[in-house]
mmCIF file of N, CA and C in Angstrom:
data_model
loop_
_atom_site.group_PDB
_atom_site.id
_atom_site.type_symbol
_atom_site.label_atom_id
_atom_site.label_comp_id
_atom_site.label_asym_id
_atom_site.label_seq_id
_atom_site.Cartn_x
_atom_site.Cartn_y
_atom_site.Cartn_z
ATOM 1 N N MET A 1 0.879 -1.289 0.199
ATOM 2 C CA MET A 1 -0.363 0.161 -0.102
ATOM 3 C C MET A 1 1.081 1.735 0.110
ATOM 4 N N ILE A 2 2.147 1.223 0.559
ATOM 5 C CA ILE A 2 2.442 2.831 1.388
ATOM 6 C C ILE A 2 3.585 2.751 -0.225
ATOM 7 N N LYS A 3 3.788 1.205 -1.290
ATOM 8 C CA LYS A 3 5.020 1.586 -2.131
ATOM 9 C C LYS A 3 3.848 2.148 -3.134
ATOM 10 N N THR A 4 2.147 1.720 -3.220
ATOM 11 C CA THR A 4 1.854 1.984 -3.928
ATOM 12 C C THR A 4 1.495 3.408 -4.104
ATOM 13 N N LEU A 5 1.226 3.505 -2.853
ATOM 14 C CA LEU A 5 1.484 5.674 -2.583
ATOM 15 C C LEU A 5 2.323 6.083 -3.226
ATOM 16 N N PHE A 6 3.505 5.510 -2.611
ATOM 17 C CA PHE A 6 4.267 5.954 -3.126
ATOM 18 C C PHE A 6 5.450 6.227 -4.497
ATOM 19 N N HIS A 7 4.331 5.298 -5.102
ATOM 20 C CA HIS A 7 4.132 5.267 -7.056
ATOM 21 C C HIS A 7 3.609 6.284 -7.305
ATOM 22 N N CYS A 8 2.013 6.460 -7.218
ATOM 23 C CA CYS A 8 1.404 7.651 -7.820
ATOM 24 C C CYS A 8 1.739 9.270 -7.147
ATOM 25 N N CYS A 9 2.468 9.086 -5.860
ATOM 26 C CA CYS A 9 2.643 10.369 -5.669
ATOM 27 C C CYS A 9 3.980 10.916 -6.656
ATOM 28 N N LEU A 10 5.422 9.550 -6.939
ATOM 29 C CA LEU A 10 6.136 10.492 -8.062
ATOM 30 C C LEU A 10 5.526 10.348 -8.635
ATOM 31 N N ILE A 11 4.580 9.801 -9.635
ATOM 32 C CA ILE A 11 4.159 10.268 -10.951
ATOM 33 C C ILE A 11 3.431 11.496 -10.995
ATOM 34 N N LEU A 12 3.029 11.507 -9.894
ATOM 35 C CA LEU A 12 2.380 12.819 -10.358
ATOM 36 C C LEU A 12 3.440 14.235 -9.810
ATOM 37 N N ALA A 13 4.087 13.766 -9.202
ATOM 38 C CA ALA A 13 5.839 14.867 -9.295
ATOM 39 C C ALA A 13 5.899 15.294 -10.199
ATOM 40 N N CYS A 14 6.455 14.037 -10.770
ATOM 41 C CA CYS A 14 6.897 13.934 -12.307
ATOM 42 C C CYS A 14 6.299 15.112 -13.125
ATOM 43 N N CYS A 15 4.676 14.364 -13.171
ATOM 44 C CA CYS A 15 3.563 14.820 -14.446
ATOM 45 C C CYS A 15 4.281 16.893 -13.636
ATOM 46 N N ALA A 16 4.014 17.091 -12.755
ATOM 47 C CA ALA A 16 3.863 18.403 -12.037
ATOM 48 C C ALA A 16 5.325 19.610 -12.782
ATOM 49 N N ILE A 17 6.487 17.983 -12.290
ATOM 50 C CA ILE A 17 7.587 19.138 -13.201
ATOM 51 C C ILE A 17 7.504 19.166 -14.432
ATOM 52 N N ARG A 18 7.095 18.280 -15.536
ATOM 53 C CA ARG A 18 6.679 18.211 -17.113
ATOM 54 C C ARG A 18 6.016 19.421 -17.208
ATOM 55 N N VAL A 19 4.828 18.950 -16.677
ATOM 56 C CA VAL A 19 4.323 20.819 -16.978
ATOM 57 C C VAL A 19 4.797 21.934 -16.881
ATOM 58 N N SER A 20 5.498 22.426 -15.164
ATOM 59 C CA SER A 20 5.831 23.463 -15.136
ATOM 60 C C SER A 20 7.490 23.811 -15.824
ATOM 61 N N GLY A 21 7.737 22.684 -16.456
ATOM 62 C CA GLY A 21 8.857 22.494 -17.013
ATOM 63 C C GLY A 21 8.656 23.459 -18.504
ATOM 64 N N GLN A 22 7.491 23.520 -19.021
ATOM 65 C CA GLN A 22 7.010 22.741 -20.489
ATOM 66 C C GLN A 22 6.714 24.606 -20.156
ATOM 67 N N SER A 23 6.094 25.302 -19.493
ATOM 68 C CA SER A 23 5.432 26.707 -19.298
ATOM 69 C C SER A 23 7.183 27.256 -19.093
ATOM 70 N N ASN A 24 7.870 27.566 -18.142
ATOM 71 C CA ASN A 24 9.087 28.165 -18.030
ATOM 72 C C ASN A 24 10.256 27.699 -19.343
ATOM 73 N N GLU A 25 10.427 26.367 -19.316
ATOM 74 C CA GLU A 25 11.889 26.682 -20.469
ATOM 75 C C GLU A 25 11.244 25.571 -21.797
ATOM 76 N N GLN A 26 10.546 26.207 -22.965
ATOM 77 C CA GLN A 26 10.023 25.153 -24.234
ATOM 78 C C GLN A 26 11.542 25.174 -24.661
ATOM 79 N N VAL A 27 11.598 23.610 -24.657
ATOM 80 C CA VAL A 27 12.886 23.073 -25.797
ATOM 81 C C VAL A 27 12.045 22.901 -27.003
ATOM 82 N N GLN A 28 12.432 23.201 -28.121
ATOM 83 C CA GLN A 28 11.875 23.116 -28.953
ATOM 84 C C GLN A 28 12.490 21.823 -29.872
ATOM 85 N N ASN A 29 11.484 21.173 -30.269
ATOM 86 C CA ASN A 29 11.331 20.260 -31.234
ATOM 87 C C ASN A 29 12.631 20.641 -32.770
ATOM 88 N N PRO A 30 13.371 19.241 -32.629
ATOM 89 C CA PRO A 30 14.724 19.627 -33.780
ATOM 90 C C PRO A 30 13.316 19.546 -35.246
ATOM 91 N N ILE A 31 12.869 19.256 -35.353
ATOM 92 C CA ILE A 31 11.835 19.538 -36.771
ATOM 93 C C ILE A 31 10.672 20.588 -36.949
ATOM 94 N N ASP A 32 10.254 21.304 -35.381
ATOM 95 C CA ASP A 32 9.771 22.300 -35.644
ATOM 96 C C ASP A 32 10.787 23.581 -35.485
ATOM 97 N N ILE A 33 11.621 23.503 -35.301
ATOM 98 C CA ILE A 33 13.157 24.362 -35.716
ATOM 99 C C ILE A 33 13.615 24.450 -37.235
ATOM 100 N N ARG A 34 13.073 22.185 -37.837
ATOM 101 C CA ARG A 34 13.836 23.011 -39.653
ATOM 102 C C ARG A 34 12.963 23.465 -40.318
ATOM 103 N N LEU A 35 11.409 23.711 -39.790
ATOM 104 C CA LEU A 35 10.079 24.260 -40.325
ATOM 105 C C LEU A 35 10.543 25.764 -40.447
ATOM 106 N N LYS A 36 10.490 26.276 -39.078
ATOM 107 C CA LYS A 36 10.771 27.672 -38.772
ATOM 108 C C LYS A 36 11.900 27.961 -39.502
ATOM 109 N N GLU A 37 13.017 27.341 -39.569
ATOM 110 C CA GLU A 37 13.898 27.597 -40.584
ATOM 111 C C GLU A 37 13.947 27.548 -42.409
ATOM 112 N N CYS A 38 13.165 26.858 -42.554
ATOM 113 C CA CYS A 38 12.624 27.010 -44.116
ATOM 114 C C CYS A 38 11.619 27.795 -44.381
ATOM 115 N N LEU A 39 10.793 28.003 -44.046
ATOM 116 C CA LEU A 39 9.739 29.285 -44.232
ATOM 117 C C LEU A 39 10.233 30.301 -43.658
ATOM 118 N N GLU A 40 11.364 30.303 -43.057
ATOM 119 C CA GLU A 40 12.383 31.873 -43.565
ATOM 120 C C GLU A 40 13.458 32.066 -44.551
ATOM 121 N N VAL A 41 13.464 30.606 -45.333
ATOM 122 C CA VAL A 41 14.306 30.598 -46.718
ATOM 123 C C VAL A 41 13.737 31.995 -47.849
ATOM 124 N N ASP A 42 14.117 33.062 -48.188
ATOM 125 C CA ASP A 42 13.240 33.757 -48.851
ATOM 126 C C ASP A 42 12.965 32.863 -50.465
ATOM 127 N N SER A 43 13.199 32.008 -50.837
ATOM 128 C CA SER A 43 12.766 31.280 -52.189
ATOM 129 C C SER A 43 11.156 30.712 -51.549
ATOM 130 N N ASN A 44 11.034 30.577 -50.196
ATOM 131 C CA ASN A 44 9.698 30.085 -49.460
ATOM 132 C C ASN A 44 8.581 30.678 -49.237
ATOM 133 N N TYR A 45 9.071 32.388 -49.068
ATOM 134 C CA TYR A 45 7.798 33.413 -49.358
ATOM 135 C C TYR A 45 7.103 33.476 -50.089
ATOM 136 N N THR A 46 6.461 31.911 -50.721
ATOM 137 C CA THR A 46 5.138 31.945 -51.803
ATOM 138 C C THR A 46 4.647 30.666 -50.821
ATOM 139 N N THR A 47 3.423 30.675 -51.148
ATOM 140 C CA THR A 47 2.108 29.561 -50.958
ATOM 141 C C THR A 47 3.246 28.240 -51.367
ATOM 142 N N TYR A 48 3.368 28.453 -52.132
ATOM 143 C CA TYR A 48 4.330 27.062 -52.481
ATOM 144 C C TYR A 48 5.196 26.251 -51.816
ATOM 145 N N GLY A 49 6.303 27.441 -51.852
ATOM 146 C CA GLY A 49 7.089 26.845 -50.490
ATOM 147 C C GLY A 49 6.486 27.015 -49.156
ATOM 148 N N MET A 50 5.749 27.996 -48.719
ATOM 149 C CA MET A 50 5.119 27.471 -47.150
ATOM 150 C C MET A 50 4.578 25.575 -47.181
ATOM 151 N N MET A 51 3.673 25.694 -48.092
ATOM 152 C CA MET A 51 2.787 24.583 -47.873
ATOM 153 C C MET A 51 4.192 23.097 -48.580
ATOM 154 N N HIS A 52 5.372 23.453 -48.585
ATOM 155 C CA HIS A 52 6.455 22.820 -48.797
ATOM 156 C C HIS A 52 6.802 21.824 -47.866
ATOM 157 N N CYS A 53 7.271 23.549 -47.155
ATOM 158 C CA CYS A 53 8.285 23.320 -45.719
ATOM 159 C C CYS A 53 6.943 22.636 -44.813
ATOM 160 N N GLU A 54 5.949 23.225 -44.921
ATOM 161 C CA GLU A 54 4.183 22.659 -44.034
ATOM 162 C C GLU A 54 4.957 20.861 -44.131
ATOM 163 N N ALA A 55 5.058 20.630 -45.609
ATOM 164 C CA ALA A 55 4.942 18.874 -45.950
ATOM 165 C C ALA A 55 6.234 18.514 -45.587
ATOM 166 N N LEU A 56 7.029 19.409 -45.714
ATOM 167 C CA LEU A 56 8.188 18.719 -45.310
ATOM 168 C C LEU A 56 8.184 18.118 -43.474
ATOM 169 N N ALA A 57 7.751 19.165 -42.643
ATOM 170 C CA ALA A 57 7.887 18.533 -41.392
ATOM 171 C C ALA A 57 6.691 17.418 -41.332
ATOM 172 N N ARG A 58 5.582 17.764 -41.551
ATOM 173 C CA ARG A 58 4.428 16.882 -41.406
ATOM 174 C C ARG A 58 5.138 15.706 -42.211
ATOM 175 N N ASP A 59 5.995 15.208 -42.943
ATOM 176 C CA ASP A 59 6.484 13.547 -42.856
ATOM 177 C C ASP A 59 7.199 13.449 -42.030
ATOM 178 N N GLU A 60 8.473 14.687 -41.889
ATOM 179 C CA GLU A 60 9.202 14.288 -40.892
ATOM 180 C C GLU A 60 8.570 13.392 -38.855
ATOM 181 N N TRP A 61 7.630 14.434 -39.196
ATOM 182 C CA TRP A 61 6.533 14.056 -37.722
ATOM 183 C C TRP A 61 6.205 12.783 -37.557
ATOM 184 N N ASP A 62 5.619 12.086 -39.198
ATOM 185 C CA ASP A 62 5.601 11.119 -39.431
ATOM 186 C C ASP A 62 6.516 9.886 -39.387
ATOM 187 N N VAL A 63 7.489 10.020 -39.483
ATOM 188 C CA VAL A 63 8.754 9.076 -39.536
ATOM 189 C C VAL A 63 8.683 9.566 -38.203
ATOM 190 N N GLU A 64 9.119 10.206 -36.997
ATOM 191 C CA GLU A 64 8.762 10.407 -35.493
ATOM 192 C C GLU A 64 7.744 9.608 -34.668
ATOM 193 N N MET A 65 6.447 9.974 -35.497
ATOM 194 C CA MET A 65 5.387 8.807 -34.714
ATOM 195 C C MET A 65 5.353 7.910 -35.354
ATOM 196 N N ASN A 66 6.075 6.722 -36.492
ATOM 197 C CA ASN A 66 6.379 5.482 -36.326
ATOM 198 C C ASN A 66 7.740 5.055 -35.854
ATOM 199 N N LYS A 67 8.285 5.757 -35.195
ATOM 200 C CA LYS A 67 9.117 5.189 -34.264
ATOM 201 C C LYS A 67 8.648 5.022 -33.260
ATOM 202 N N TYR A 68 7.768 5.693 -32.818
ATOM 203 C CA TYR A 68 6.803 5.742 -31.432
ATOM 204 C C TYR A 68 6.376 5.079 -30.744
ATOM 205 N N TYR A 69 5.652 4.802 -32.532
ATOM 206 C CA TYR A 69 4.551 3.080 -33.111
ATOM 207 C C TYR A 69 5.476 1.642 -32.494
ATOM 208 N N HIS A 70 6.402 2.121 -33.513
ATOM 209 C CA HIS A 70 7.329 0.619 -33.467
ATOM 210 C C HIS A 70 8.046 0.381 -31.191
ATOM 211 N N LEU A 71 8.072 1.738 -31.432
ATOM 212 C CA LEU A 71 8.825 1.365 -29.872
ATOM 213 C C LEU A 71 7.817 1.148 -28.977
ATOM 214 N N LEU A 72 6.573 1.698 -28.959
ATOM 215 C CA LEU A 72 5.131 1.218 -28.017
ATOM 216 C C LEU A 72 5.478 -0.614 -28.272
ATOM 217 N N ILE A 73 5.093 -0.472 -29.770
ATOM 218 C CA ILE A 73 4.947 -2.646 -30.050
ATOM 219 C C ILE A 73 5.571 -3.361 -29.478
ATOM 220 N N ASP A 74 6.812 -2.648 -28.893
ATOM 221 C CA ASP A 74 7.677 -3.602 -28.826
ATOM 222 C C ASP A 74 7.998 -3.398 -26.868
ATOM 223 N N THR A 75 7.061 -2.362 -26.605
ATOM 224 C CA THR A 75 6.658 -2.854 -24.928
ATOM 225 C C THR A 75 5.987 -2.585 -24.579
ATOM 226 N N LEU A 76 4.924 -3.049 -25.154
ATOM 227 C CA LEU A 76 3.632 -3.065 -24.951
ATOM 228 C C LEU A 76 3.316 -4.777 -24.292
ATOM 229 N N ASN A 77 2.356 -5.226 -23.449
ATOM 230 C CA ASN A 77 2.105 -6.541 -23.177
ATOM 231 C C ASN A 77 1.243 -7.084 -24.440
ATOM 232 N N ALA A 78 0.659 -8.457 -24.246
ATOM 233 C CA ALA A 78 -0.262 -8.330 -25.864
ATOM 234 C C ALA A 78 -1.647 -7.779 -26.205
ATOM 235 N N ASP A 79 -2.305 -7.651 -24.963
ATOM 236 C CA ASP A 79 -3.289 -7.295 -24.438
ATOM 237 C C ASP A 79 -3.894 -5.947 -24.762
ATOM 238 N N GLU A 80 -2.857 -5.191 -23.889
ATOM 239 C CA GLU A 80 -1.596 -3.608 -24.749
ATOM 240 C C GLU A 80 -1.694 -3.252 -26.369
ATOM 241 N N LYS A 81 -0.858 -4.130 -26.304
ATOM 242 C CA LYS A 81 -0.438 -4.407 -27.778
ATOM 243 C C LYS A 81 -1.728 -4.524 -28.972
ATOM 244 N N GLU A 82 -2.294 -5.318 -29.374
ATOM 245 C CA GLU A 82 -4.134 -5.393 -29.602
ATOM 246 C C GLU A 82 -5.021 -3.973 -30.108
ATOM 247 N N LYS A 83 -5.069 -3.919 -28.630
ATOM 248 C CA LYS A 83 -5.931 -2.510 -28.554
ATOM 249 C C LYS A 83 -4.897 -1.650 -29.163
ATOM 250 N N PHE A 84 -3.963 -0.935 -29.227
ATOM 251 C CA PHE A 84 -3.134 -0.076 -29.128
ATOM 252 C C PHE A 84 -2.861 0.081 -31.028
ATOM 253 N N LYS A 85 -2.968 -1.572 -31.495
ATOM 254 C CA LYS A 85 -3.026 -1.140 -33.130
ATOM 255 C C LYS A 85 -4.337 -1.098 -33.829
ATOM 256 N N VAL A 86 -5.121 -1.183 -33.158
ATOM 257 C CA VAL A 86 -6.720 -0.440 -33.300
ATOM 258 C C VAL A 86 -6.994 0.653 -33.084
ATOM 259 N N ALA A 87 -6.544 0.993 -31.937
ATOM 260 C CA ALA A 87 -6.497 2.333 -31.093
ATOM 261 C C ALA A 87 -5.746 3.214 -32.858
ATOM 262 N N GLN A 88 -4.799 2.719 -33.414
ATOM 263 C CA GLN A 88 -3.415 3.414 -34.221
ATOM 264 C C GLN A 88 -4.361 3.453 -35.763
ATOM 265 N N ARG A 89 -5.287 2.598 -35.553
ATOM 266 C CA ARG A 89 -6.064 1.945 -37.371
ATOM 267 C C ARG A 89 -6.928 3.311 -37.018
ATOM 268 N N GLN A 90 -7.805 3.101 -35.904
ATOM 269 C CA GLN A 90 -8.773 4.108 -35.794
ATOM 270 C C GLN A 90 -8.064 5.720 -35.901
ATOM 271 N N TRP A 91 -7.079 6.064 -35.398
ATOM 272 C CA TRP A 91 -6.968 7.310 -35.853
ATOM 273 C C TRP A 91 -5.837 7.416 -37.074
ATOM 274 N N LEU A 92 -5.285 6.314 -37.861
ATOM 275 C CA LEU A 92 -5.306 6.791 -39.409
ATOM 276 C C LEU A 92 -6.821 7.398 -39.916
ATOM 277 N N LYS A 93 -7.701 6.780 -39.656
ATOM 278 C CA LYS A 93 -8.667 6.815 -40.528
ATOM 279 C C LYS A 93 -9.293 8.612 -40.243
ATOM 280 N N TYR A 94 -9.168 8.715 -38.075
ATOM 281 C CA TYR A 94 -9.158 10.066 -38.672
ATOM 282 C C TYR A 94 -8.576 11.011 -39.038
ATOM 283 N N ARG A 95 -7.761 10.490 -38.977
ATOM 284 C CA ARG A 95 -6.013 11.738 -39.853
ATOM 285 C C ARG A 95 -6.596 11.681 -41.645
ATOM 286 N N ASP A 96 -6.722 10.848 -42.024
ATOM 287 C CA ASP A 96 -6.880 10.938 -43.218
ATOM 288 C C ASP A 96 -8.672 11.693 -43.667
ATOM 289 N N LYS A 97 -9.277 11.540 -42.994
ATOM 290 C CA LYS A 97 -10.661 12.528 -43.346
ATOM 291 C C LYS A 97 -9.985 13.465 -42.302
ATOM 292 N N GLU A 98 -9.957 13.956 -41.684
ATOM 293 C CA GLU A 98 -9.203 15.342 -41.123
ATOM 294 C C GLU A 98 -8.822 15.955 -42.265
ATOM 295 N N PHE A 99 -7.942 15.548 -43.043
ATOM 296 C CA PHE A 99 -6.888 15.968 -44.308
ATOM 297 C C PHE A 99 -7.761 16.566 -44.659
ATOM 298 N N GLU A 100 -8.685 15.451 -45.271
ATOM 299 C CA GLU A 100 -10.013 15.725 -46.492
ATOM 300 C C GLU A 100 -10.669 16.985 -46.185
ATOM 301 N N PHE A 101 -11.268 17.004 -45.195
ATOM 302 C CA PHE A 101 -12.465 17.954 -44.369
ATOM 303 C C PHE A 101 -11.490 19.335 -44.610
ATOM 304 N N SER A 102 -10.395 19.371 -43.978
ATOM 305 C CA SER A 102 -9.598 20.729 -43.907
ATOM 306 C C SER A 102 -8.872 21.099 -45.321
ATOM 307 N N ALA A 103 -9.163 20.750 -46.048
ATOM 308 C CA ALA A 103 -7.903 20.783 -47.449
ATOM 309 C C ALA A 103 -9.490 21.414 -47.869
ATOM 310 N N THR A 104 -10.431 20.399 -48.203
ATOM 311 C CA THR A 104 -11.628 20.898 -48.747
ATOM 312 C C THR A 104 -12.071 22.115 -48.431
ATOM 313 N N MET A 105 -12.522 22.440 -47.241
ATOM 314 C CA MET A 105 -12.714 23.818 -46.756
ATOM 315 C C MET A 105 -11.906 25.217 -46.763
ATOM 316 N N HIS A 106 -10.888 24.512 -46.191
ATOM 317 C CA HIS A 106 -9.082 25.786 -46.681
ATOM 318 C C HIS A 106 -9.199 26.309 -48.290
ATOM 319 N N TYR A 107 -9.827 25.560 -49.448
ATOM 320 C CA TYR A 107 -9.011 25.410 -50.201
ATOM 321 C C TYR A 107 -10.683 25.850 -50.843
ATOM 322 N N ASN A 108 -11.657 25.720 -50.603
ATOM 323 C CA ASN A 108 -12.985 26.395 -50.670
ATOM 324 C C ASN A 108 -12.684 28.044 -50.475
ATOM 325 N N MET A 109 -11.945 28.258 -49.355
ATOM 326 C CA MET A 109 -12.062 29.731 -48.951
ATOM 327 C C MET A 109 -11.579 30.822 -49.641
ATOM 328 N N GLN A 110 -11.447 31.907 -50.023
ATOM 329 C CA GLN A 110 -10.742 32.979 -50.664
ATOM 330 C C GLN A 110 -9.706 33.358 -50.738
ATOM 331 N N GLY A 111 -8.115 33.167 -51.071
ATOM 332 C CA GLY A 111 -7.443 33.805 -50.870
ATOM 333 C C GLY A 111 -6.279 32.159 -50.888
ATOM 334 N N THR A 112 -5.393 32.511 -51.651
ATOM 335 C CA THR A 112 -3.788 31.197 -51.099
ATOM 336 C C THR A 112 -3.806 30.710 -50.136
ATOM 337 N N MET A 113 -4.027 31.910 -49.284
ATOM 338 C CA MET A 113 -2.917 31.536 -47.833
ATOM 339 C C MET A 113 -3.520 30.205 -47.344
ATOM 340 N N TRP A 114 -5.028 30.074 -47.558
ATOM 341 C CA TRP A 114 -5.893 29.335 -46.814
ATOM 342 C C TRP A 114 -5.312 27.943 -46.874
ATOM 343 N N ARG A 115 -4.808 27.267 -48.302
ATOM 344 C CA ARG A 115 -4.131 26.363 -48.843
ATOM 345 C C ARG A 115 -2.344 26.220 -47.830
ATOM 346 N N VAL A 116 -1.969 26.895 -47.032
ATOM 347 C CA VAL A 116 -1.100 27.228 -46.664
ATOM 348 C C VAL A 116 -1.847 26.586 -45.242
ATOM 349 N N VAL A 117 -3.289 27.735 -44.057
ATOM 350 C CA VAL A 117 -3.439 27.228 -43.473
ATOM 351 C C VAL A 117 -3.552 25.369 -43.207
ATOM 352 N N ALA A 118 -4.312 25.311 -44.349
ATOM 353 C CA ALA A 118 -4.542 23.740 -44.737
ATOM 354 C C ALA A 118 -3.061 22.593 -45.050
ATOM 355 N N ALA A 119 -1.857 23.145 -44.693
ATOM 356 C CA ALA A 119 -0.834 21.928 -44.882
ATOM 357 C C ALA A 119 -0.519 22.414 -43.722
ATOM 358 N N ALA A 120 -0.663 23.324 -43.244
ATOM 359 C CA ALA A 120 0.097 23.515 -41.380
ATOM 360 C C ALA A 120 -1.255 23.023 -40.726
ATOM 361 N N ARG A 121 -2.084 22.607 -41.254
ATOM 362 C CA ARG A 121 -3.243 21.519 -39.970
ATOM 363 C C ARG A 121 -2.918 20.381 -40.089
ATOM 364 N N SER A 122 -2.452 19.781 -41.016
ATOM 365 C CA SER A 122 -2.313 18.579 -41.046
ATOM 366 C C SER A 122 -1.014 18.087 -40.510
ATOM 367 N N CYS A 123 -0.033 19.267 -40.970
ATOM 368 C CA CYS A 123 1.272 19.207 -40.160
ATOM 369 C C CYS A 123 0.947 19.097 -38.598
ATOM 370 N N GLU A 124 0.625 19.728 -38.311
ATOM 371 C CA GLU A 124 -0.587 19.290 -36.663
ATOM 372 C C GLU A 124 -0.585 18.692 -36.136
ATOM 373 N N ILE A 125 -1.736 18.003 -37.045
ATOM 374 C CA ILE A 125 -2.399 16.424 -36.454
ATOM 375 C C ILE A 125 -1.473 15.729 -36.483
ATOM 376 N N VAL A 126 -0.455 15.368 -37.502
ATOM 377 C CA VAL A 126 0.479 14.470 -36.932
ATOM 378 C C VAL A 126 1.439 14.674 -36.131
ATOM 379 N N LYS A 127 1.673 15.880 -35.633
ATOM 380 C CA LYS A 127 2.525 15.627 -34.870
ATOM 381 C C LYS A 127 2.611 15.910 -33.494
ATOM 382 N N ALA A 128 1.476 15.962 -33.261
ATOM 383 C CA ALA A 128 0.251 15.870 -32.007
ATOM 384 C C ALA A 128 0.156 14.354 -31.681
ATOM 385 N N ARG A 129 -0.179 13.584 -33.016
ATOM 386 C CA ARG A 129 0.340 12.840 -32.553
ATOM 387 C C ARG A 129 1.296 11.873 -32.296
ATOM 388 N N ALA A 130 2.726 12.303 -32.535
ATOM 389 C CA ALA A 130 3.512 11.682 -32.423
ATOM 390 C C ALA A 130 4.097 12.065 -31.364
ATOM 391 N N LEU A 131 3.754 13.605 -30.782
ATOM 392 C CA LEU A 131 3.774 13.237 -29.560
ATOM 393 C C LEU A 131 3.151 12.995 -28.150
ATOM 394 N N GLU A 132 2.106 12.327 -28.604
ATOM 395 C CA GLU A 132 1.093 11.581 -27.914
ATOM 396 C C GLU A 132 2.038 9.545 -27.688
ATOM 397 N N LEU A 133 2.513 9.968 -29.118
ATOM 398 C CA LEU A 133 2.961 8.109 -28.598
ATOM 399 C C LEU A 133 4.285 8.150 -28.042
ATOM 400 N N LYS A 134 5.276 8.954 -28.274
ATOM 401 C CA LYS A 134 6.234 9.270 -27.321
ATOM 402 C C LYS A 134 6.036 9.720 -25.721
ATOM 403 N N ASP A 135 5.041 10.377 -25.362
ATOM 404 C CA ASP A 135 4.290 10.270 -24.105
ATOM 405 C C ASP A 135 4.426 8.902 -23.532
ATOM 406 N N TYR A 136 3.504 8.662 -24.347
ATOM 407 C CA TYR A 136 2.773 6.644 -23.786
ATOM 408 C C TYR A 136 4.197 6.048 -23.780
ATOM 409 N N PHE A 137 5.461 6.400 -24.911
ATOM 410 C CA PHE A 137 6.310 5.566 -24.508
ATOM 411 C C PHE A 137 6.936 5.381 -23.280
ATOM 412 N N GLU A 138 7.168 7.105 -23.382
ATOM 413 C CA GLU A 138 8.029 7.951 -21.896
ATOM 414 C C GLU A 138 7.775 7.663 -20.726
ATOM 415 N N THR A 139 6.283 7.846 -20.594
ATOM 416 C CA THR A 139 5.875 7.049 -19.493
ATOM 417 C C THR A 139 5.774 5.301 -19.755
ATOM 418 N N LEU A 140 6.023 4.989 -19.883
ATOM 419 C CA LEU A 140 6.428 3.528 -19.867
ATOM 420 C C LEU A 140 7.650 3.104 -19.640
ATOM 421 N N THR A 141 8.181 3.363 -20.323
ATOM 422 C CA THR A 141 9.601 2.846 -19.816
ATOM 423 C C THR A 141 10.097 3.616 -19.061
ATOM 424 N N PHE A 142 10.010 5.079 -18.240
ATOM 425 C CA PHE A 142 9.785 5.255 -16.420
ATOM 426 C C PHE A 142 9.604 4.464 -16.263
ATOM 427 N N HIS A 143 8.335 4.058 -15.735
ATOM 428 C CA HIS A 143 7.540 2.974 -14.749
ATOM 429 C C HIS A 143 8.162 1.814 -14.883
ATOM 430 N N GLY A 144 8.576 1.679 -15.924
ATOM 431 C CA GLY A 144 9.550 -0.056 -16.012
ATOM 432 C C GLY A 144 10.785 -0.094 -15.412
ATOM 433 N N GLN A 145 11.330 1.660 -14.959
ATOM 434 C CA GLN A 145 12.538 1.798 -14.297
ATOM 435 C C GLN A 145 12.636 1.904 -13.045
ATOM 436 N N GLU A 146 10.909 2.276 -12.193
ATOM 437 C CA GLU A 146 10.732 2.168 -10.936
ATOM 438 C C GLU A 146 10.992 1.244 -10.160
ATOM 439 N N ASN A 147 10.907 0.014 -11.150
ATOM 440 C CA ASN A 147 11.003 -1.252 -10.297
ATOM 441 C C ASN A 147 11.622 -2.198 -10.012
#
């Protein structure tokens, strides 16, 4: 009981440190840095250039997401692994439909800047999932080190 209570307190303390650390010191991900640098190149001050930068970043986030997908698959037990695979397949369906909706909505709006917004939205969707999977993996591996 005391050991369980201690682990709960430790996990809560780590979460609090992670949250407070994020607000005080934002460490930028290398993918975000490369995206920013790409967008700052003079030749990318066009709709096509900005969309290209966002697409490159989205592809990098996709690689990151797949990296953590495979790390998680190797870490989870059989039951967790099966549920995770189902969740990821459902997420991929969501991603595809969200990309489709966002592109349709933004491309129907007045002005080419909305195409850039659609590209940025698709990048953010994949980034969010990559970071979720990374967080799952780090939670599992941190918890595994406690025992």
